[in-house]
XYZ file of C-alpha atoms in Angstrom:
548
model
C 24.797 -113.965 43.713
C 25.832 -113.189 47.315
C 22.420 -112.437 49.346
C 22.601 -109.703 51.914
C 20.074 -108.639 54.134
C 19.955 -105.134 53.724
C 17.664 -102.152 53.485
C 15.863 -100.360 50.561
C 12.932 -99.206 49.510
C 9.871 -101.459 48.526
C 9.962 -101.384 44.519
C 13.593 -101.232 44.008
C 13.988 -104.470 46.536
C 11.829 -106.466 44.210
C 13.688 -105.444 41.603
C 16.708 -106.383 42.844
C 15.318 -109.626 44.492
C 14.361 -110.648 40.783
C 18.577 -110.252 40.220
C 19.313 -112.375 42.745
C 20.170 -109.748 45.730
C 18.110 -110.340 49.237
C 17.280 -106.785 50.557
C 14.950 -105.021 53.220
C 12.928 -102.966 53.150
C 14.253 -99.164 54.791
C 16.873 -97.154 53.776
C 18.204 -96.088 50.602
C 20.115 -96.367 47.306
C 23.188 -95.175 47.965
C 23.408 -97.004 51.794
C 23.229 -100.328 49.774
C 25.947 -99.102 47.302
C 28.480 -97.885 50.249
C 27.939 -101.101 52.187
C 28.614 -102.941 48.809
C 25.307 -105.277 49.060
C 24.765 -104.813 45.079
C 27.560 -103.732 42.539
C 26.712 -100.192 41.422
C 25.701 -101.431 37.856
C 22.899 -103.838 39.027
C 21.726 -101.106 41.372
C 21.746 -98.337 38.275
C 19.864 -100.875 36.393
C 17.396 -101.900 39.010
C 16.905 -98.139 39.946
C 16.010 -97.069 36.120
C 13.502 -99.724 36.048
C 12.116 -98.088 39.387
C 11.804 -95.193 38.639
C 10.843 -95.349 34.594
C 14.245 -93.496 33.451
C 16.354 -94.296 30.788
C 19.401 -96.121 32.102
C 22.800 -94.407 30.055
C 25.588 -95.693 28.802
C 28.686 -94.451 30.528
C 30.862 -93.925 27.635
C 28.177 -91.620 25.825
C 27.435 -89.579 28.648
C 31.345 -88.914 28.916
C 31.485 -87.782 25.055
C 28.479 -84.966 25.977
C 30.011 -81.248 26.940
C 29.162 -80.887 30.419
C 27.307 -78.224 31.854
C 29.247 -77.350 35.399
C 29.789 -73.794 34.488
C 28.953 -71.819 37.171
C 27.730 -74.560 39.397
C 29.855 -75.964 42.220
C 31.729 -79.438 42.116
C 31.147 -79.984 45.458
C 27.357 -79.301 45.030
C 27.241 -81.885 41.856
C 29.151 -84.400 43.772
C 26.840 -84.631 46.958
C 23.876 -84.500 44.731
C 25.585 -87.459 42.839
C 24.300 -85.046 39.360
C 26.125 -84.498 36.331
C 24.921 -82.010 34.184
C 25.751 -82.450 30.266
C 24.466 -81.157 26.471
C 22.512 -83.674 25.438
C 22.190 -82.438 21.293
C 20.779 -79.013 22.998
C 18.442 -79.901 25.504
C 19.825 -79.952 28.867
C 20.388 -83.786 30.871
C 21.269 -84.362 34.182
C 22.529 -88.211 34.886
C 21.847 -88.766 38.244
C 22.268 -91.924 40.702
C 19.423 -91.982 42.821
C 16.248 -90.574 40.864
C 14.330 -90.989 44.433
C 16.361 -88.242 45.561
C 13.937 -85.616 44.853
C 16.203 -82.588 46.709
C 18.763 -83.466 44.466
C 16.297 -83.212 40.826
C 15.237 -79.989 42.237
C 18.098 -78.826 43.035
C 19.300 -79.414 39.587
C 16.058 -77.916 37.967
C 17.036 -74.637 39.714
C 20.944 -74.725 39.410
C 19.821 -74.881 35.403
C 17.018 -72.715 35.338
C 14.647 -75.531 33.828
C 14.137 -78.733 34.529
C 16.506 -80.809 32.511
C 16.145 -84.368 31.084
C 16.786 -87.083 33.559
C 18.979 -90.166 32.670
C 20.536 -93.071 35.262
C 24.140 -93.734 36.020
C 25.764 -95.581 38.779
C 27.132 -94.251 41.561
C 30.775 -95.489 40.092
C 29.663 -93.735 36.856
C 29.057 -90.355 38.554
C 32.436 -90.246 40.201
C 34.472 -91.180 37.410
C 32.652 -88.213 35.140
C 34.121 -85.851 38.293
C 37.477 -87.476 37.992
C 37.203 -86.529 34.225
C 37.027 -82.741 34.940
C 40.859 -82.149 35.208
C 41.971 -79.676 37.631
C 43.456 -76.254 36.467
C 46.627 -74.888 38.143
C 45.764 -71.863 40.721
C 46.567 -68.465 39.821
C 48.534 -66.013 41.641
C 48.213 -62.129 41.791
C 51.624 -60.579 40.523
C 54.887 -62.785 38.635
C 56.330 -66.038 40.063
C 59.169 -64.309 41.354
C 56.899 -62.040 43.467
C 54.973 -64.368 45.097
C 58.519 -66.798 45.516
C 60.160 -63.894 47.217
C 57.445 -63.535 49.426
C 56.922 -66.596 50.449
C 59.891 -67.271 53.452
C 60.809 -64.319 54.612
C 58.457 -64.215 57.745
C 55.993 -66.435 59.566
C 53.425 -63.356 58.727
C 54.283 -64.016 54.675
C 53.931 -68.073 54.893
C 50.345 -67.456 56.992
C 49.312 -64.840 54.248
C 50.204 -66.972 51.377
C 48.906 -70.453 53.199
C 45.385 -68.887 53.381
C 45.173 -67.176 50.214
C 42.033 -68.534 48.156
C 44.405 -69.745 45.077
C 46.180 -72.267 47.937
C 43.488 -73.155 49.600
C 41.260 -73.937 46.877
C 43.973 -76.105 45.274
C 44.195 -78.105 48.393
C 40.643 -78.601 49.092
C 40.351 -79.538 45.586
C 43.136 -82.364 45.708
C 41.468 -83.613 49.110
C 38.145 -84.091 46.710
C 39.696 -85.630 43.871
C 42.044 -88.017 46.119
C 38.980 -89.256 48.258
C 37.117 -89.604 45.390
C 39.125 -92.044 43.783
C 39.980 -93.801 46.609
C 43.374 -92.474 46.915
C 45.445 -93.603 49.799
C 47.789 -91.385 50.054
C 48.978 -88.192 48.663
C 52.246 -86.495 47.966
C 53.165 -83.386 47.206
C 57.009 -83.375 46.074
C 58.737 -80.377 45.433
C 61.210 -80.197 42.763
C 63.460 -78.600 41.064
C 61.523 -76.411 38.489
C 57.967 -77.555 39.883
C 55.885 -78.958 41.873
C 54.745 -82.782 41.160
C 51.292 -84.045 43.166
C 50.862 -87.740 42.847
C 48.165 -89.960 44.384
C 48.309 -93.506 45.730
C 45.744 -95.283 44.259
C 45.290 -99.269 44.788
C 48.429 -99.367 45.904
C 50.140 -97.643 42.380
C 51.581 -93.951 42.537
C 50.560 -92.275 39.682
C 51.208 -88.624 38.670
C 48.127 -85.836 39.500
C 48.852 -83.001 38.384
C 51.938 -80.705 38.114
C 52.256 -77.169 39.164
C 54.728 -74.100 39.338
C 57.716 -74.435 41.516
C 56.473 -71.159 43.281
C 53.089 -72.755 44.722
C 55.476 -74.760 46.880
C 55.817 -72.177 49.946
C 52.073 -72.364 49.962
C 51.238 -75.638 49.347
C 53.408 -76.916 52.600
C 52.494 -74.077 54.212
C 48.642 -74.967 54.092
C 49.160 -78.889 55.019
C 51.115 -77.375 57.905
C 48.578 -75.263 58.965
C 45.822 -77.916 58.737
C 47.836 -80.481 60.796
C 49.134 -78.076 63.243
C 52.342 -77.736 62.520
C 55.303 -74.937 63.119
C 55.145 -73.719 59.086
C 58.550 -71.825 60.194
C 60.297 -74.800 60.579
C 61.613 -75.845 57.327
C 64.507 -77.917 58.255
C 63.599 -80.717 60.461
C 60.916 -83.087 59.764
C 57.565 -82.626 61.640
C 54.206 -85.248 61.651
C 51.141 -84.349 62.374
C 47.286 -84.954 62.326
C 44.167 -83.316 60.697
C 40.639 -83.765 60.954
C 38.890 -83.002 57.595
C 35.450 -83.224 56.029
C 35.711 -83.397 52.419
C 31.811 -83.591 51.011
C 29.595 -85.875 52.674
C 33.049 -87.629 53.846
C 35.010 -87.204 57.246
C 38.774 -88.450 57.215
C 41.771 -88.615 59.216
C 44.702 -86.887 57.856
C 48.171 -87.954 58.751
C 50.718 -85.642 57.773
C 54.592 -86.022 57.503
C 56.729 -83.373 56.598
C 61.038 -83.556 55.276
C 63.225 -81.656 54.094
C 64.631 -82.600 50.345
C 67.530 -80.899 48.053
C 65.178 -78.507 46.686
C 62.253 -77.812 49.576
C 59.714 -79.531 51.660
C 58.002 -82.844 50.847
C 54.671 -83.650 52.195
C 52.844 -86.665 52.369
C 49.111 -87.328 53.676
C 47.961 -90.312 54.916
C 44.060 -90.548 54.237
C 41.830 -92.636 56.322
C 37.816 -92.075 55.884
C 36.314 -92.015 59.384
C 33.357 -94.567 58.371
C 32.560 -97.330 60.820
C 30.683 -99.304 57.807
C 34.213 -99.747 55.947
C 35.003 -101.841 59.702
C 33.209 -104.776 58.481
C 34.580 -108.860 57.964
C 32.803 -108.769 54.521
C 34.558 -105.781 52.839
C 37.799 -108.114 54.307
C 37.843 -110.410 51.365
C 37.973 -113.242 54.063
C 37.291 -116.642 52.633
C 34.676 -118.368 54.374
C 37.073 -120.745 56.401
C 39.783 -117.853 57.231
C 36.494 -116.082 58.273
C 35.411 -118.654 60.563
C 38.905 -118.889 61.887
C 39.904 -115.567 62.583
C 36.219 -115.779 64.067
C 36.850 -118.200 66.307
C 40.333 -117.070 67.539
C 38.288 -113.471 68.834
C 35.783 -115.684 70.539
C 38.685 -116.915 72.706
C 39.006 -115.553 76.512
C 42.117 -114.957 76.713
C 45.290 -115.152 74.406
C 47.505 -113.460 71.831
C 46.091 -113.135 68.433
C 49.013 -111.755 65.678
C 48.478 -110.325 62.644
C 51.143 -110.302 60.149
C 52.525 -108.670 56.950
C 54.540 -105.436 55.630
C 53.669 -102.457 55.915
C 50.699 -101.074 53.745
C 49.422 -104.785 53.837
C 46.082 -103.759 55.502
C 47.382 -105.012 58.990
C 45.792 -102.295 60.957
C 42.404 -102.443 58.915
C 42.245 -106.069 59.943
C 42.889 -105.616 63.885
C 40.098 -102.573 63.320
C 37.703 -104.662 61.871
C 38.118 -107.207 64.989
C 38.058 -104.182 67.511
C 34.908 -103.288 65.907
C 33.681 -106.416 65.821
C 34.148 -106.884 69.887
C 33.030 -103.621 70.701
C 30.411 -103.607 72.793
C 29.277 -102.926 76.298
C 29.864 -105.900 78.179
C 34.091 -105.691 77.245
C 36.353 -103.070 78.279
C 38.718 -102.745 74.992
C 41.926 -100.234 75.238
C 44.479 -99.817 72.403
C 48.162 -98.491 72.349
C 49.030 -97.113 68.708
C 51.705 -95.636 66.701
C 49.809 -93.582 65.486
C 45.874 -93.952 66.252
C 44.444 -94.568 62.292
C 41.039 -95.770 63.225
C 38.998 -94.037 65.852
C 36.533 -95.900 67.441
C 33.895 -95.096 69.861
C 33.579 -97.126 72.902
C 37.193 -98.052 72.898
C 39.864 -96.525 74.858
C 42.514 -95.482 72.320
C 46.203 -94.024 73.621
C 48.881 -92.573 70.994
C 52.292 -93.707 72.407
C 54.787 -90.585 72.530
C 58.367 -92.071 73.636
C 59.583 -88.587 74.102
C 57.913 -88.811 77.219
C 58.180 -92.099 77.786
C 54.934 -93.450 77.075
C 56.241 -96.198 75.201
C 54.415 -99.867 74.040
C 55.592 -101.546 77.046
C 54.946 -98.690 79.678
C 51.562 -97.641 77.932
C 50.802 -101.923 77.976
C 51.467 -102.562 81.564
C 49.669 -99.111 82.848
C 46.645 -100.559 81.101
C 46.985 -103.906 82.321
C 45.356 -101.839 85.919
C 42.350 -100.665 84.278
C 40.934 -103.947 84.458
C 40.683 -104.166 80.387
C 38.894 -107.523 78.332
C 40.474 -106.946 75.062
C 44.158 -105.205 74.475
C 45.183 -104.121 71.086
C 49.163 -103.553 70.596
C 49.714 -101.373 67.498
C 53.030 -103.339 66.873
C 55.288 -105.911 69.165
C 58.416 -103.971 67.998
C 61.220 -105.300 71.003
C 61.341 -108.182 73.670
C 59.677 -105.969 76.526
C 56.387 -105.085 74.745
C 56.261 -108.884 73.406
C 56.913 -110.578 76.809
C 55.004 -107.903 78.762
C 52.117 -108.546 75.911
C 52.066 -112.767 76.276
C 51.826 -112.490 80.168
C 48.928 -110.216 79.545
C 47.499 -113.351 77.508
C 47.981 -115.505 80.445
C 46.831 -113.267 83.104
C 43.117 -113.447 81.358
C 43.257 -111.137 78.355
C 42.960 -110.980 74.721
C 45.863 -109.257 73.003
C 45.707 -108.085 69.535
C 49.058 -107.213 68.135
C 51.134 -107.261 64.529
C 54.208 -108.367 63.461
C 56.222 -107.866 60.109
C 56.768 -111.034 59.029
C 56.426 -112.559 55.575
C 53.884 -115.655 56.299
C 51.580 -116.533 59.421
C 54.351 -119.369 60.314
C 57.307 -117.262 60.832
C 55.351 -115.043 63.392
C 56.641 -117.684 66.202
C 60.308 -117.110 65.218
C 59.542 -113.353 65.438
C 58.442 -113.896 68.766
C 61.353 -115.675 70.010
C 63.840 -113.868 68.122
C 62.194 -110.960 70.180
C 63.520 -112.647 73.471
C 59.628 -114.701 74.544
C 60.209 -117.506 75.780
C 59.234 -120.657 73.961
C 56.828 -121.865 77.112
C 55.089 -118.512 76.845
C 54.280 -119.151 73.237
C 53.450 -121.807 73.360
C 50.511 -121.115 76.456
C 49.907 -117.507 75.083
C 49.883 -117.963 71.407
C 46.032 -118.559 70.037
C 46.582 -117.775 66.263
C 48.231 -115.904 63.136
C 46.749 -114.183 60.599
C 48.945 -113.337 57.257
C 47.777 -111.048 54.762
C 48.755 -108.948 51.466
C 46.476 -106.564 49.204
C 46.382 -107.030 45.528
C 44.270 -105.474 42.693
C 40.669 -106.013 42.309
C 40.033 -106.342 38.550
C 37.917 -103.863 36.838
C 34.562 -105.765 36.374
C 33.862 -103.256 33.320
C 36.588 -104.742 31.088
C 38.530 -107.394 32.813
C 38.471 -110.256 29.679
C 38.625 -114.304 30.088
C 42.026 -115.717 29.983
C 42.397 -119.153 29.461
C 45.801 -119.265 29.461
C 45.840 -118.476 33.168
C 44.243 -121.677 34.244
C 47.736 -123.416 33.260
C 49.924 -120.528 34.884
C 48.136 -121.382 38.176
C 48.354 -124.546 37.803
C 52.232 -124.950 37.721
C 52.288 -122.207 39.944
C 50.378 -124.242 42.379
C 52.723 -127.358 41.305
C 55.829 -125.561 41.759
C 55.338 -124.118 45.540
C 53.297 -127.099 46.567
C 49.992 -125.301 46.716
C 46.450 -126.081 45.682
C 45.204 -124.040 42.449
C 41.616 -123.824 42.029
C 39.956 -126.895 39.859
C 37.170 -125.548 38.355
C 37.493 -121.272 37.726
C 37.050 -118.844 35.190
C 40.197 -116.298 35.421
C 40.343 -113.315 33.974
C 43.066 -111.015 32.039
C 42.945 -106.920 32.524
C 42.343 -104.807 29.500
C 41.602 -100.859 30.560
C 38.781 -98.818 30.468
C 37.861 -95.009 31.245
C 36.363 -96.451 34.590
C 39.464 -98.003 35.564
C 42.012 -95.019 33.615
C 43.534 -97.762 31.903
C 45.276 -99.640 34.651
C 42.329 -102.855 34.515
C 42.496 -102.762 37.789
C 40.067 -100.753 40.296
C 40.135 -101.066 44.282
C 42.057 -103.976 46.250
C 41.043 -107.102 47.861
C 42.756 -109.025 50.403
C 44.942 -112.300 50.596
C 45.058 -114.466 53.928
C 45.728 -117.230 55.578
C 44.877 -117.903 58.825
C 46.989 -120.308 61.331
C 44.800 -121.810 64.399
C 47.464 -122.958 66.951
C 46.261 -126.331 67.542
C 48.099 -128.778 69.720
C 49.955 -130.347 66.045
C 51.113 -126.434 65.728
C 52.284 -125.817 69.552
C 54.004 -129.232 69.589
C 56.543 -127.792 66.967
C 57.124 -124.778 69.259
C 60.550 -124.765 70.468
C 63.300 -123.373 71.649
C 64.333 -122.665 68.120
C 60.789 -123.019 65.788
C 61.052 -124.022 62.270
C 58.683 -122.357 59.708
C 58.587 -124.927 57.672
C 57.273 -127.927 60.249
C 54.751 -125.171 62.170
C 53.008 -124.601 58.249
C 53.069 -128.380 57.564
C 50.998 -128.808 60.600
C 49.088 -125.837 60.459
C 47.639 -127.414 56.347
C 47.127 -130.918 57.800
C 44.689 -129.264 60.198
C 43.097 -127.179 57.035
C 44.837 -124.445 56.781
C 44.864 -122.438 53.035
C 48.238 -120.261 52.144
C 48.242 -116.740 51.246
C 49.379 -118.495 47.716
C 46.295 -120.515 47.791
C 43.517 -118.011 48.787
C 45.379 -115.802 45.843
C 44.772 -118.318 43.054
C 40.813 -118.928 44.230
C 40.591 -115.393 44.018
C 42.386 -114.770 40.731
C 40.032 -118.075 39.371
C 36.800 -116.692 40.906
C 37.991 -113.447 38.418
C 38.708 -110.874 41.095
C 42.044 -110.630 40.600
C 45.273 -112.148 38.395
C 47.369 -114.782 39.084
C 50.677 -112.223 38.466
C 48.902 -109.599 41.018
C 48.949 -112.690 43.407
C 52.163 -113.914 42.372
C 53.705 -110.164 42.814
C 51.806 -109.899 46.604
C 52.891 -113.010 47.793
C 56.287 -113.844 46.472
């Protein structure tokens, strides 16, 4: 096991030194879980011990009736308590027994003091996810309240804030951050109204409601991001700041017109500067060190490189994050601003105006700035405007869509940079895609994988792991039958040595900058997959579907 010096309290880091996990003593539980120094099933286990409580099994607990009438979700959720019928006497699974607000809390939401049993933190969540949502209720027919709903700016406010709308929205914003949902989309239809949630990547299906909702629905997201909810015919983005539970996110909102109404769809991005850290990366130790060693340079142009959803942004984050401090000046031009982080100067370009990349670059390039992040390089001004920022004494932090760390240089000079500048400016290239973490509750061995890899790794030329243990998915309640739960990065990370920048020319092949860049020890995206999928974090067809 991984050790991580970390905090908790004195009996429950014993316990969890005897399973192999190096912890301090400090803070609590559930700071250990969120930072991800133990797996929430060790902790469960190491936390019944603690505290002398019976440690549950998940799939019981699920088959109890639960006993939430009356009691607020919300309320549950922060206390990290679930309620159920345990053969008549009342039980309350809990995560953290040493949260003693929380047990009393739960004594007086059920009049008596119930039964306590342990789950993990995981466990808790999924039992919420479990409670399915109901659709909300209007006063008065469907036809009523879809009359209403357009004919004035007055009716749209009225039915926006009505507690039947805004309790269905608050409610999706709950169950979408608490199963890590990306994204969500509200789609209206023909005859209804379809809400579907982007988890790990995978759309899947929410919950439907009546076409009539739709008015409101939009209406509300409208009102949250500031938008004009009487314009129905062009699209409109916006922005929100929410706090959903203990949780504070980012909301970015787009708005379009379809055939039958308004779609909406919400970006989600959890405002948590722990989630801004190299280990929750899925880094391998040598594209660690590398991509380490590239933000320890001066000066230079550091690229980061995949399509979009790939993680890209999360990555150039993580380095911000990871430079931030008080002896560098850091300033970033976005499109749009995802992560916000304090101490760094952060601009939203807006080219209505004309604060585009380029303009927004070489205004900054006066404010006497260490570090310069570039959302995107997306034409030849921004990307030759960027590099002689590189050589004038800064560090530039950029992306580029491009399928593999080698083909960033023929982005560049497709993009008009000259081959000299690349070559002096250029400092490294990071390549990455997001695949599916397995479900460690019921991912199975596969031995049949271990030959897959291998003529994978035969057929492109690429290493496959010698000695692993892969692993098949099967589908459990935890995971809602997918076998997968959460995503994990694949990289590889190109060091421009002087092999690499002698193959920058005036036209640069691919294929001769990789051969150089694995002579000097570079690992593919293909590679890093298959170690991954053979340590049993993933499947070699996830990799094979991420990387090509």
């Amino acid at each position: 096991m991984t050790a991580h010096d970390l905090a908790a309290p004195p009996d429950l880091a014993g316990r969890l030194a005897a399973r192999g996990y190096s912890v301090t003593m400090g803070s609590g539980a559930e700071a250990l879980w969120r930072e991800g120094a133990v797996p929430a099933s060790d902790l469960a286990d190491a936390l019944a011990e603690t505290h002398g409580l019976p440690r549950a099994a998940f799939a019981e607990v699920a088959q109890r009736r639960p006993l939430i009438g009356g009691l607020s979700l919300r309320f549950l959720r922060d206390a990290r308590a679930y309620p159920f019928d345990d053969s008549g006497a009342p039980t309350a699974a809990i995560a953290d027994p040493s949260d003693h607000d929380a047990r009393d809390a739960m004594a007086l939401a059920l009049g008596r003091a119930p039964a306590f049993v342990v789950l993990s933190f995981e466990e808790i969540e999924l039992l919420f996810e479990r409670c399915a949502p109901e659709a909300p209720a209007l006063d008065g027919p469907a036809e009523a309240a879809d009359g209403a709903r357009a004919d004035t700016v007055e009716a749209l406010q009225d039915l926006a804030r009505g507690a039947p709308i805004v309790r269905t929205i608050d409610e999706l914003l709950e169950r979408a951050v608490e199963t890590g949902a990306t994204d969500i989309h509200l789609e209206t239809g023909r005859d209804e109204v379809r809400i579907r949630l982007r988890v790990d990547g995978r759309l899947k299906v929410d919950q439907t409601l009546p076409k009539h909702l739709a008015a409101g629905l939009i209406s509300r997201v409208k009102i949250l991001a500031g938008l004009d909810i009487a314009e129905r015919r062009l699209p409109q983005d916006g922005r929100a700041n929410v706090r959903v539970g203990r949780v504070e996110a980012d909301l970015r909102v787009a708005i379009a017109p379809t055939m039958y109404g308004e779609t909406a769809v919400l970006r989600i991005l959890i405002k948590d500067g722990r989630l801004l850290d190299f280990d929750r990366l899925g880094l391998s130790p040598r594209d660690r060190s590398t991509l380490e060693r590239l933000l320890a340079e001066p000066h230079g142009v550091v690229v980061v490189t995949g399509p979009t959803g790939s993680g890209k942004t999360t990555t150039l984050a993580t380095a911000m994050a990871a430079l931030n401090d008080p002896s560098r000046k850091i300033v970033t031009v976005e499109d749009p601003i995802e992560y916000q982080i304090p101490g760094v100067h952060q601009t939203q370009i807006k080219p209505a105006i004309g604060l585009t990349f380029a303009a927004a670059l070489r205004s900054f390039l006066r404010h006497d700035p260490d570090v310069i992040m570039v959302g995107e390089m997306r034409d030849r001004e921004t990307a030759s405007v960027g590099a002689q920022a590189a050589l004038t004494g800064h560090l530039v932090l950029t992306t580029l869509h491009t399928n593999t760390a080698a083909d960033a240089v023929l982005r560049l000079a497709d993009l008009g940079v000259e081959p000299y500048l690349i070559r002096a400016a250029l400092r490294g290239v990071v390549g990455q895609r997001l695949v599916r973490r397995l479900c460690d509750r019921c991912k199975a061995s596969d031995p049949l994988a271990a030959e897959l890899a291998r003529g994978v790794g035969e057929a492109r030329g690429a290493a496959a792991p010698a000695r692993a243990a892969f692993h098949a998915p099967r589908g459990c309640a935890a995971c809602g039958g997918s076998g997968f739960r959460g995503r994990i990065g694949v990289f590889e990370a190109l060091r421009v040595d002087d092999a690499v920048r002698a193959c920058i020319d005036d036209r640069p092949d691919p294929t001769r900058i990789l051969a150089a860049a694995r002579a000097g020890g570079m690992t593919t995206m293909l590679e890093d997959g298959l170690a991954k999928a053979g340590a049993g974090l993933t499947t070699v067809d996830e990799v094979l579907r991420a990387t090509g």
